[in-house]
PDB file of C-alpha atoms in Angstrom:
ATOM      1  CA  ALA O  10      -6.033 -43.952 -37.901  1.00 79.00           C
ATOM      2  CA  GLN O  11      -8.118 -46.889 -36.700  1.00 85.00           C
ATOM      3  CA  SER O  12     -11.742 -46.549 -35.613  1.00 90.00           C
ATOM      4  CA  VAL O  13     -14.928 -48.544 -35.110  1.00 93.00           C
ATOM      5  CA  THR O  14     -18.505 -47.481 -35.662  1.00 94.00           C
ATOM      6  CA  GLN O  15     -21.415 -49.185 -33.900  1.00 95.00           C
ATOM      7  CA  LEU O  16     -24.716 -48.787 -35.649  1.00 91.00           C
ATOM      8  CA  GLY O  17     -27.633 -48.426 -33.277  1.00 90.00           C
ATOM      9  CA  SER O  18     -27.206 -47.163 -29.744  1.00 92.00           C
ATOM     10  CA  HIS O  19     -30.123 -49.316 -28.611  1.00 95.00           C
ATOM     11  CA  VAL O  20     -31.337 -52.695 -29.768  1.00 97.00           C
ATOM     12  CA  SER O  21     -34.408 -54.485 -28.357  1.00 97.00           C
ATOM     13  CA  VAL O  22     -35.226 -58.112 -28.947  1.00 97.00           C
ATOM     14  CA  SER O  23     -37.558 -60.700 -27.504  1.00 97.00           C
ATOM     15  CA  GLU O  24     -36.221 -63.529 -25.519  1.00 97.00           C
ATOM     16  CA  GLY O  25     -35.327 -66.354 -27.965  1.00 97.00           C
ATOM     17  CA  ALA O  26     -34.901 -64.000 -30.879  1.00 97.00           C
ATOM     18  CA  LEU O  27     -31.756 -63.481 -32.857  1.00 97.00           C
ATOM     19  CA  VAL O  28     -29.406 -60.845 -31.581  1.00 98.00           C
ATOM     20  CA  LEU O  29     -27.427 -58.796 -34.146  1.00 98.00           C
ATOM     21  CA  LEU O  30     -25.147 -55.986 -33.019  1.00 98.00           C
ATOM     22  CA  ARG O  31     -23.373 -54.136 -35.771  1.00 97.00           C
ATOM     23  CA  CYS O  32     -19.799 -52.955 -35.926  1.00 97.00           C
ATOM     24  CA  ASN O  33     -17.838 -51.571 -38.813  1.00 96.00           C
ATOM     25  CA  TYR O  34     -14.144 -50.797 -38.612  1.00 93.00           C
ATOM     26  CA  SER O  35     -11.698 -48.496 -40.355  1.00 90.00           C
ATOM     27  CA  SER O  36      -8.093 -49.506 -40.428  1.00 84.00           C
ATOM     28  CA  SER O  37      -5.136 -49.143 -42.802  1.00 78.00           C
ATOM     29  CA  VAL O  38      -3.557 -52.323 -41.485  1.00 80.00           C
ATOM     30  CA  PRO O  39      -5.088 -55.726 -40.714  1.00 79.00           C
ATOM     31  CA  PRO O  40      -7.237 -55.035 -37.673  1.00 86.00           C
ATOM     32  CA  TYR O  41      -7.411 -56.837 -34.357  1.00 90.00           C
ATOM     33  CA  LEU O  42     -11.021 -56.548 -33.221  1.00 93.00           C
ATOM     34  CA  PHE O  43     -12.727 -57.165 -29.880  1.00 94.00           C
ATOM     35  CA  TRP O  44     -16.220 -57.291 -28.430  1.00 96.00           C
ATOM     36  CA  TYR O  45     -16.629 -56.354 -24.785  1.00 95.00           C
ATOM     37  CA  VAL O  46     -19.780 -56.528 -22.727  1.00 95.00           C
ATOM     38  CA  GLN O  47     -20.578 -54.368 -19.675  1.00 90.00           C
ATOM     39  CA  TYR O  48     -23.294 -55.560 -17.341  1.00 89.00           C
ATOM     40  CA  PRO O  49     -24.923 -53.023 -15.002  1.00 83.00           C
ATOM     41  CA  ASN O  50     -22.470 -51.739 -12.391  1.00 74.00           C
ATOM     42  CA  GLN O  51     -19.701 -53.993 -13.599  1.00 79.00           C
ATOM     43  CA  GLY O  52     -16.545 -53.564 -15.653  1.00 81.00           C
ATOM     44  CA  LEU O  53     -15.843 -54.470 -19.269  1.00 89.00           C
ATOM     45  CA  GLN O  54     -15.707 -58.193 -19.926  1.00 91.00           C
ATOM     46  CA  LEU O  55     -14.145 -59.665 -23.042  1.00 92.00           C
ATOM     47  CA  LEU O  56     -16.730 -61.545 -25.157  1.00 95.00           C
ATOM     48  CA  LEU O  57     -14.465 -62.553 -28.040  1.00 94.00           C
ATOM     49  CA  LYS O  58     -11.608 -61.270 -30.188  1.00 92.00           C
ATOM     50  CA  TYR O  59     -10.472 -61.569 -33.835  1.00 92.00           C
ATOM     51  CA  THR O  60      -6.762 -62.025 -34.365  1.00 85.00           C
ATOM     52  CA  SER O  61      -6.706 -63.096 -38.005  1.00 79.00           C
ATOM     53  CA  ALA O  62      -6.716 -66.881 -37.218  1.00 77.00           C
ATOM     54  CA  ALA O  63     -10.288 -67.525 -38.303  1.00 85.00           C
ATOM     55  CA  THR O  64     -12.954 -65.202 -39.671  1.00 90.00           C
ATOM     56  CA  LEU O  65     -15.716 -66.710 -37.505  1.00 94.00           C
ATOM     57  CA  VAL O  66     -14.936 -66.192 -33.914  1.00 95.00           C
ATOM     58  CA  LYS O  67     -16.856 -67.898 -31.069  1.00 95.00           C
ATOM     59  CA  GLY O  68     -17.002 -66.181 -27.701  1.00 94.00           C
ATOM     60  CA  ILE O  69     -18.554 -66.736 -24.327  1.00 93.00           C
ATOM     61  CA  ASN O  70     -22.264 -67.018 -23.583  1.00 93.00           C
ATOM     62  CA  GLY O  71     -23.089 -68.252 -27.105  1.00 96.00           C
ATOM     63  CA  PHE O  72     -22.041 -65.177 -28.877  1.00 97.00           C
ATOM     64  CA  GLU O  73     -20.032 -65.214 -32.092  1.00 97.00           C
ATOM     65  CA  ALA O  74     -18.788 -62.652 -34.600  1.00 97.00           C
ATOM     66  CA  GLU O  75     -17.725 -62.861 -38.185  1.00 95.00           C
ATOM     67  CA  PHE O  76     -14.904 -60.764 -39.671  1.00 94.00           C
ATOM     68  CA  LYS O  77     -15.814 -59.689 -43.225  1.00 94.00           C
ATOM     69  CA  LYS O  78     -12.991 -57.739 -44.826  1.00 91.00           C
ATOM     70  CA  SER O  79     -15.039 -56.954 -47.951  1.00 92.00           C
ATOM     71  CA  GLU O  80     -17.638 -55.218 -45.747  1.00 94.00           C
ATOM     72  CA  THR O  81     -15.199 -53.960 -43.066  1.00 94.00           C
ATOM     73  CA  SER O  82     -17.547 -55.433 -40.551  1.00 95.00           C
ATOM     74  CA  PHE O  83     -17.342 -57.468 -37.347  1.00 96.00           C
ATOM     75  CA  HIS O  84     -20.991 -57.879 -36.319  1.00 97.00           C
ATOM     76  CA  LEU O  85     -21.854 -59.715 -33.118  1.00 98.00           C
ATOM     77  CA  THR O  86     -24.629 -62.412 -33.183  1.00 98.00           C
ATOM     78  CA  LYS O  87     -26.344 -64.801 -30.901  1.00 98.00           C
ATOM     79  CA  PRO O  88     -29.052 -67.160 -32.257  1.00 97.00           C
ATOM     80  CA  SER O  89     -31.281 -66.900 -29.260  1.00 97.00           C
ATOM     81  CA  ALA O  90     -31.421 -64.106 -26.783  1.00 97.00           C
ATOM     82  CA  HIS O  91     -31.653 -64.674 -23.068  1.00 96.00           C
ATOM     83  CA  MET O  92     -32.829 -62.153 -20.461  1.00 96.00           C
ATOM     84  CA  SER O  93     -29.339 -62.279 -18.938  1.00 95.00           C
ATOM     85  CA  ASP O  94     -27.888 -60.879 -22.203  1.00 96.00           C
ATOM     86  CA  ALA O  95     -29.281 -57.423 -21.441  1.00 96.00           C
ATOM     87  CA  ALA O  96     -26.165 -55.196 -21.186  1.00 96.00           C
ATOM     88  CA  GLU O  97     -24.017 -52.672 -23.004  1.00 94.00           C
ATOM     89  CA  TYR O  98     -21.852 -54.071 -25.832  1.00 96.00           C
ATOM     90  CA  PHE O  99     -18.706 -52.372 -27.075  1.00 96.00           C
ATOM     91  CA  CYS O 100     -16.790 -53.119 -30.282  1.00 96.00           C
ATOM     92  CA  ALA O 101     -13.117 -52.173 -30.238  1.00 94.00           C
ATOM     93  CA  VAL O 102     -10.078 -52.197 -32.499  1.00 92.00           C
ATOM     94  CA  LYS O 103      -6.575 -52.451 -31.131  1.00 86.00           C
ATOM     95  CA  ALA O 104      -3.097 -51.333 -32.019  1.00 70.00           C
ATOM     96  CA  ASP O 105      -1.357 -50.897 -28.662  1.00 68.00           C
ATOM     97  CA  LYS O 106      -4.405 -49.245 -27.106  1.00 81.00           C
ATOM     98  CA  LEU O 107      -8.046 -50.148 -27.468  1.00 89.00           C
ATOM     99  CA  ILE O 108     -10.218 -47.769 -29.543  1.00 91.00           C
ATOM    100  CA  PHE O 109     -13.863 -48.277 -28.607  1.00 93.00           C
ATOM    101  CA  GLY O 110     -17.095 -47.663 -30.380  1.00 93.00           C
ATOM    102  CA  THR O 111     -19.921 -45.751 -28.725  1.00 91.00           C
ATOM    103  CA  GLY O 112     -21.627 -48.922 -27.507  1.00 93.00           C
ATOM    104  CA  THR O 113     -24.969 -50.576 -28.030  1.00 96.00           C
ATOM    105  CA  ARG O 114     -27.387 -51.168 -25.256  1.00 95.00           C
ATOM    106  CA  LEU O 115     -29.213 -54.520 -25.654  1.00 97.00           C
ATOM    107  CA  GLN O 116     -32.627 -54.921 -24.130  1.00 97.00           C
ATOM    108  CA  VAL O 117     -34.291 -58.316 -23.996  1.00 97.00           C
ATOM    109  CA  PHE O 118     -38.007 -58.543 -23.480  1.00 96.00           C
ATOM    110  CA  PRO O 119     -39.829 -61.652 -22.184  1.00 94.00           C
TER     111      PRO O 119
ATOM    112  CA  GLU U  25     -10.257 -66.327 -11.708  1.00 74.00           C
ATOM    113  CA  PRO U  26      -7.907 -63.331 -11.227  1.00 78.00           C
ATOM    114  CA  GLU U  27      -9.468 -59.980 -11.796  1.00 89.00           C
ATOM    115  CA  VAL U  28      -8.686 -56.325 -11.827  1.00 93.00           C
ATOM    116  CA  THR U  29     -10.059 -54.433  -8.825  1.00 94.00           C
ATOM    117  CA  GLN U  30     -10.715 -50.733  -8.387  1.00 95.00           C
ATOM    118  CA  THR U  31     -11.443 -48.528  -5.373  1.00 96.00           C
ATOM    119  CA  PRO U  32     -13.512 -46.592  -4.617  1.00 96.00           C
ATOM    120  CA  SER U  33     -16.525 -47.583  -6.701  1.00 93.00           C
ATOM    121  CA  HIS U  34     -17.841 -44.008  -6.464  1.00 96.00           C
ATOM    122  CA  GLN U  35     -16.000 -40.866  -5.608  1.00 97.00           C
ATOM    123  CA  VAL U  36     -17.617 -37.435  -5.150  1.00 97.00           C
ATOM    124  CA  THR U  37     -15.372 -34.453  -4.948  1.00 97.00           C
ATOM    125  CA  GLN U  38     -15.485 -30.681  -5.195  1.00 97.00           C
ATOM    126  CA  MET U  39     -14.065 -28.846  -8.191  1.00 97.00           C
ATOM    127  CA  GLY U  40     -10.406 -28.028  -7.645  1.00 97.00           C
ATOM    128  CA  GLN U  41      -9.726 -30.921  -5.319  1.00 97.00           C
ATOM    129  CA  GLU U  42      -7.233 -33.721  -5.871  1.00 97.00           C
ATOM    130  CA  VAL U  43      -8.436 -37.201  -6.265  1.00 98.00           C
ATOM    131  CA  ILE U  44      -6.621 -40.528  -6.456  1.00 97.00           C
ATOM    132  CA  LEU U  45      -8.203 -43.511  -8.060  1.00 98.00           C
ATOM    133  CA  ARG U  46      -6.796 -46.865  -7.173  1.00 97.00           C
ATOM    134  CA  CYS U  47      -6.450 -50.093  -9.119  1.00 97.00           C
ATOM    135  CA  VAL U  48      -4.961 -53.469  -8.395  1.00 96.00           C
ATOM    136  CA  PRO U  49      -4.089 -55.142 -11.743  1.00 95.00           C
ATOM    137  CA  ILE U  50      -3.865 -58.892 -12.251  1.00 93.00           C
ATOM    138  CA  SER U  51      -0.714 -59.986 -10.497  1.00 90.00           C
ATOM    139  CA  ASN U  52       1.389 -61.397 -13.357  1.00 88.00           C
ATOM    140  CA  HIS U  53       0.430 -58.572 -15.794  1.00 91.00           C
ATOM    141  CA  LEU U  54       3.092 -56.057 -16.865  1.00 90.00           C
ATOM    142  CA  TYR U  55       1.060 -53.425 -18.799  1.00 92.00           C
ATOM    143  CA  PHE U  56      -1.485 -51.144 -17.205  1.00 94.00           C
ATOM    144  CA  TYR U  57      -3.992 -48.714 -18.600  1.00 95.00           C
ATOM    145  CA  TRP U  58      -6.515 -46.115 -17.654  1.00 97.00           C
ATOM    146  CA  TYR U  59      -9.581 -45.377 -19.754  1.00 96.00           C
ATOM    147  CA  ARG U  60     -12.554 -43.146 -19.042  1.00 96.00           C
ATOM    148  CA  GLN U  61     -16.113 -42.998 -20.191  1.00 91.00           C
ATOM    149  CA  ILE U  62     -18.050 -39.778 -19.868  1.00 91.00           C
ATOM    150  CA  LEU U  63     -21.786 -40.480 -19.479  1.00 87.00           C
ATOM    151  CA  GLY U  64     -23.308 -41.289 -22.743  1.00 80.00           C
ATOM    152  CA  GLN U  65     -20.001 -41.196 -24.627  1.00 84.00           C
ATOM    153  CA  LYS U  66     -17.486 -43.783 -25.790  1.00 85.00           C
ATOM    154  CA  VAL U  67     -14.775 -45.339 -23.666  1.00 91.00           C
ATOM    155  CA  GLU U  68     -11.582 -43.308 -24.260  1.00 93.00           C
ATOM    156  CA  PHE U  69      -7.947 -44.234 -23.775  1.00 94.00           C
ATOM    157  CA  LEU U  70      -6.034 -42.101 -21.281  1.00 97.00           C
ATOM    158  CA  VAL U  71      -2.630 -43.684 -20.625  1.00 96.00           C
ATOM    159  CA  SER U  72      -0.681 -46.887 -20.751  1.00 94.00           C
ATOM    160  CA  PHE U  73       2.120 -47.745 -18.314  1.00 94.00           C
ATOM    161  CA  TYR U  74       4.957 -50.227 -18.375  1.00 91.00           C
ATOM    162  CA  ASN U  75       8.135 -50.700 -16.445  1.00 89.00           C
ATOM    163  CA  ASN U  76       7.380 -47.683 -14.266  1.00 90.00           C
ATOM    164  CA  GLU U  77       7.044 -45.403 -17.213  1.00 93.00           C
ATOM    165  CA  ILE U  78       4.241 -43.994 -19.284  1.00 94.00           C
ATOM    166  CA  SER U  79       4.247 -45.825 -22.649  1.00 92.00           C
ATOM    167  CA  GLU U  80       1.600 -43.687 -24.371  1.00 92.00           C
ATOM    168  CA  LYS U  81      -0.868 -41.055 -23.427  1.00 94.00           C
ATOM    169  CA  SER U  82      -3.745 -39.347 -25.134  1.00 94.00           C
ATOM    170  CA  GLU U  83      -4.359 -35.689 -25.568  1.00 93.00           C
ATOM    171  CA  ILE U  84      -6.826 -35.920 -22.705  1.00 93.00           C
ATOM    172  CA  PHE U  85      -4.008 -36.937 -20.324  1.00 95.00           C
ATOM    173  CA  ASP U  86      -2.676 -33.390 -19.604  1.00 93.00           C
ATOM    174  CA  ASP U  87      -0.605 -32.043 -16.772  1.00 94.00           C
ATOM    175  CA  GLN U  88      -3.460 -32.461 -14.338  1.00 95.00           C
ATOM    176  CA  PHE U  89      -3.213 -36.188 -14.576  1.00 97.00           C
ATOM    177  CA  SER U  90      -0.530 -38.461 -13.324  1.00 97.00           C
ATOM    178  CA  VAL U  91      -0.071 -42.195 -12.829  1.00 97.00           C
ATOM    179  CA  GLU U  92       2.016 -44.137 -10.419  1.00 95.00           C
ATOM    180  CA  ARG U  93       2.771 -47.679  -9.341  1.00 92.00           C
ATOM    181  CA  PRO U  94       3.656 -46.955  -5.712  1.00 87.00           C
ATOM    182  CA  ASP U  95       4.247 -50.583  -4.755  1.00 87.00           C
ATOM    183  CA  GLY U  96       4.158 -53.977  -6.259  1.00 78.00           C
ATOM    184  CA  SER U  97       0.386 -54.213  -6.499  1.00 87.00           C
ATOM    185  CA  ASN U  98      -1.325 -50.866  -6.820  1.00 93.00           C
ATOM    186  CA  PHE U  99      -1.644 -48.638  -9.956  1.00 96.00           C
ATOM    187  CA  THR U 100      -3.035 -45.167  -9.300  1.00 97.00           C
ATOM    188  CA  LEU U 101      -4.477 -42.313 -11.342  1.00 98.00           C
ATOM    189  CA  LYS U 102      -4.260 -38.927  -9.790  1.00 97.00           C
ATOM    190  CA  ILE U 103      -6.130 -35.849 -10.952  1.00 97.00           C
ATOM    191  CA  ARG U 104      -4.478 -32.819  -9.353  1.00 96.00           C
ATOM    192  CA  SER U 105      -7.197 -30.227  -9.585  1.00 95.00           C
ATOM    193  CA  THR U 106     -10.507 -31.727 -10.711  1.00 96.00           C
ATOM    194  CA  LYS U 107     -12.810 -29.949 -13.170  1.00 96.00           C
ATOM    195  CA  LEU U 108     -16.459 -30.510 -13.785  1.00 97.00           C
ATOM    196  CA  GLU U 109     -15.676 -32.172 -17.073  1.00 95.00           C
ATOM    197  CA  ASP U 110     -13.585 -34.788 -15.342  1.00 97.00           C
ATOM    198  CA  SER U 111     -16.806 -36.393 -14.152  1.00 97.00           C
ATOM    199  CA  ALA U 112     -16.802 -39.818 -15.743  1.00 96.00           C
ATOM    200  CA  MET U 113     -16.396 -43.563 -15.110  1.00 94.00           C
ATOM    201  CA  TYR U 114     -12.669 -44.404 -14.976  1.00 97.00           C
ATOM    202  CA  PHE U 115     -11.607 -47.885 -15.907  1.00 96.00           C
ATOM    203  CA  CYS U 116      -8.246 -49.501 -15.116  1.00 97.00           C
ATOM    204  CA  ALA U 117      -7.065 -52.355 -17.314  1.00 95.00           C
ATOM    205  CA  SER U 118      -4.112 -54.688 -17.458  1.00 94.00           C
ATOM    206  CA  SER U 119      -2.531 -57.102 -19.909  1.00 91.00           C
ATOM    207  CA  GLU U 120       0.288 -59.625 -19.880  1.00 88.00           C
ATOM    208  CA  ALA U 121       1.883 -58.186 -23.033  1.00 77.00           C
ATOM    209  CA  LEU U 122       1.565 -55.244 -25.413  1.00 66.00           C
ATOM    210  CA  THR U 123       0.968 -57.193 -28.557  1.00 68.00           C
ATOM    211  CA  SER U 124      -2.122 -56.267 -30.560  1.00 62.00           C
ATOM    212  CA  THR U 125      -3.741 -59.643 -29.888  1.00 68.00           C
ATOM    213  CA  ASP U 126      -3.311 -59.579 -26.178  1.00 80.00           C
ATOM    214  CA  THR U 127      -6.423 -59.121 -24.081  1.00 86.00           C
ATOM    215  CA  GLN U 128      -6.807 -56.196 -21.735  1.00 90.00           C
ATOM    216  CA  TYR U 129      -8.735 -57.153 -18.612  1.00 91.00           C
ATOM    217  CA  PHE U 130     -10.847 -54.322 -17.099  1.00 93.00           C
ATOM    218  CA  GLY U 131     -11.803 -53.453 -13.597  1.00 93.00           C
ATOM    219  CA  PRO U 132     -15.346 -52.498 -12.588  1.00 91.00           C
ATOM    220  CA  GLY U 133     -14.612 -48.824 -12.778  1.00 93.00           C
ATOM    221  CA  THR U 134     -14.703 -45.831 -10.442  1.00 96.00           C
ATOM    222  CA  ARG U 135     -17.460 -43.287 -10.988  1.00 95.00           C
ATOM    223  CA  LEU U 136     -16.033 -39.870 -10.377  1.00 97.00           C
ATOM    224  CA  THR U 137     -18.488 -37.031  -9.763  1.00 97.00           C
ATOM    225  CA  VAL U 138     -17.089 -33.520  -9.609  1.00 97.00           C
ATOM    226  CA  LEU U 139     -19.370 -30.921  -8.109  1.00 96.00           C
TER     227      LEU U 139
END
């Protein structure tokens, strides 16, 4: 069975600081991995996805994630946080349905 | 940009009542999904739907739940007799295809509160 684990339900950073949101996956087959973001009172929006084409995936809003098979990780990063990045972030693995992690709430302080 | 829409944004109902949550998927998409998120918990898959049939359903999707595509645009989730534990945010999603790499696009959700 496939699953993802997000370490840290809350992450706080200062504006301009590095953002690192952690996701580890478990899969018996090559995984397809996604990061979604949920802004307050909005739906889930796709940030980026890994489909085995390249291990470093660039997404929207300056986010990127690196697939590391040896570490079974797909951590999400952004070099410089912006106030508008405050949201809930979900890592997910997909077969035919999406299996989500528990989410990480990102707070950005001025 | 096309998007998935859901109505209502918030539904309050009494335990035992029937509710219908409505979704309009992206127009050229063929696969439709419902997920739910109980407050403070992870987003969970409920059901997928293709060609007017359920493709897959989770153990959560029991006989109290049903889905329907009543016309060419709407996709509905019905809960026949709501329970307190059905209180959650319900997300509709759609995708062009069912391949593992295909993106599912989500609606803004309907918050269901069962009293």
